[in-house]
Amino acid sequence: MISPALVKYSVETIDWTPAGVVMIDQTRLPRETVYVTCRSYVEVADAIRTMIIRGAPAIGVAAAMGVAIGALQARDLEAEMPAICETLAKTRPTAVNLFWAIDRMRKLYESLRGQPLDAIRGRLVREAQQIKLEDIAINRAIGANGAPLVPDGKTVLTHCNAGALATAGFGTALGVIRAALEAGKKIDVFADETRPFLQGARLTAWELQQDGIETTLITDNMAGHFLKSGRIGCVVVGADRIAANGDVANKIGTYSVAVLAKENNIPFYVAAPISTLDLALVSGDQIPIEERSVAEVTHVQGVHVAPDGIRVANPAFDVTPNRYVTAIVTERGVARAPFEESLRALTGK
Ligand code: MRU
């Protein structure tokens, strides 16, 4: 059994401070390590929308802290609570952790009605801090459950950033990698660059480098080449929303990697907290997919690389059908097909 206390990570993603909600600005990494302070729920919502903070669990924590700061500053909390929750909920549509966290805060608020205002505010702030602490503990448990699945002496391929930066700390997919290393496995990482927002090149490569984890950056179109090479032992990715049948929404490009992994008989693991499950959705077809700006595709880091006026598509996520998913690693255990049964068993529903 891995002792979670032994497993280190060096990045602090988000924190509650007296000045406001402090976040590392992920749009400026890796060139600049800058922390921004969001001093109102509107600023927290802007930070989620503009991807200063991103990654499903991290935006859940940010939204909870946004509700808390909104509650602290509201003149008429009962009247303003719906707008606070709605503003935060409208920031991004795909990662269900956002709505899960807002719902948890709203339900707590409703259960506290009638208590003194200061007590309600204090309780909401503590709940948001609790959601952050729980997320770190959950990621450590995901790591402990996933580490035994990682083949020793091989390379792990990952897509996007499902690390400390995408969570309150430690990471989901990168948490599995960290825990496997802590267990003494000799592994290294291949990180897909993850066009168009470059979460792999900018964030995963940086985060793993900070911790001295051996990492090779590849462009997305190299994944098939390396999956065929015999070098990759498994793929581990995170998730933004998982339907009841085990279909997985994750960063655009995940589906292609999953198909290539199956073609080459390489296990494809999804590491995610229970809060990423959306069992109300029968299949991944029902998951809303965020469409982001044209400029993310026509420009690379501010440089225009496409002709003016070209039509552009920019879905931020895709859905990997459950048949490509070897297992879903959660804090409560590992689910395998048939996922309708195994996921419900883990949630007790
Ligand atoms: O658009 P992003 O950067 O928020 O997308 C993030 C991902 O797709 C991650 O893989 C997912 O949220 C899991 S993070 C633990």
Short mmCIF file of C-alpha atoms in Angstrom, two decimals, residues 243-247 322-323 325-328 335-344:
data_model
loop_
_atom_site.label_atom_id
_atom_site.label_comp_id
_atom_site.label_asym_id
_atom_site.label_seq_id
_atom_site.Cartn_x
_atom_site.Cartn_y
_atom_site.Cartn_z
CA ALA A 243 -22.09 9.05 -18.60
CA ALA A 244 -23.84 6.09 -16.94
CA ASN A 245 -22.68 3.72 -19.72
CA GLY A 246 -19.00 4.67 -19.26
CA ASP A 247 -18.72 6.99 -22.28
CA ASN A 322 -17.03 3.01 -23.51
CA ARG A 323 -15.78 0.17 -25.73
CA VAL A 325 -12.13 2.36 -22.11
CA THR A 326 -10.25 -0.42 -20.31
CA ALA A 327 -11.13 0.87 -16.84
CA ILE A 328 -12.25 3.98 -14.96
CA ALA A 335 -14.76 0.22 -12.66
CA ARG A 336 -14.67 -2.05 -15.70
CA ALA A 337 -17.24 -3.02 -18.34
CA PRO A 338 -20.16 -3.35 -18.11
CA PHE A 339 -19.91 0.20 -16.79
CA GLU A 340 -23.67 0.62 -16.22
CA GLU A 341 -23.26 -1.85 -13.36
CA SER A 342 -19.74 -1.12 -12.12
CA LEU A 343 -20.20 2.68 -11.96
CA ARG A 344 -23.53 2.39 -10.13
#
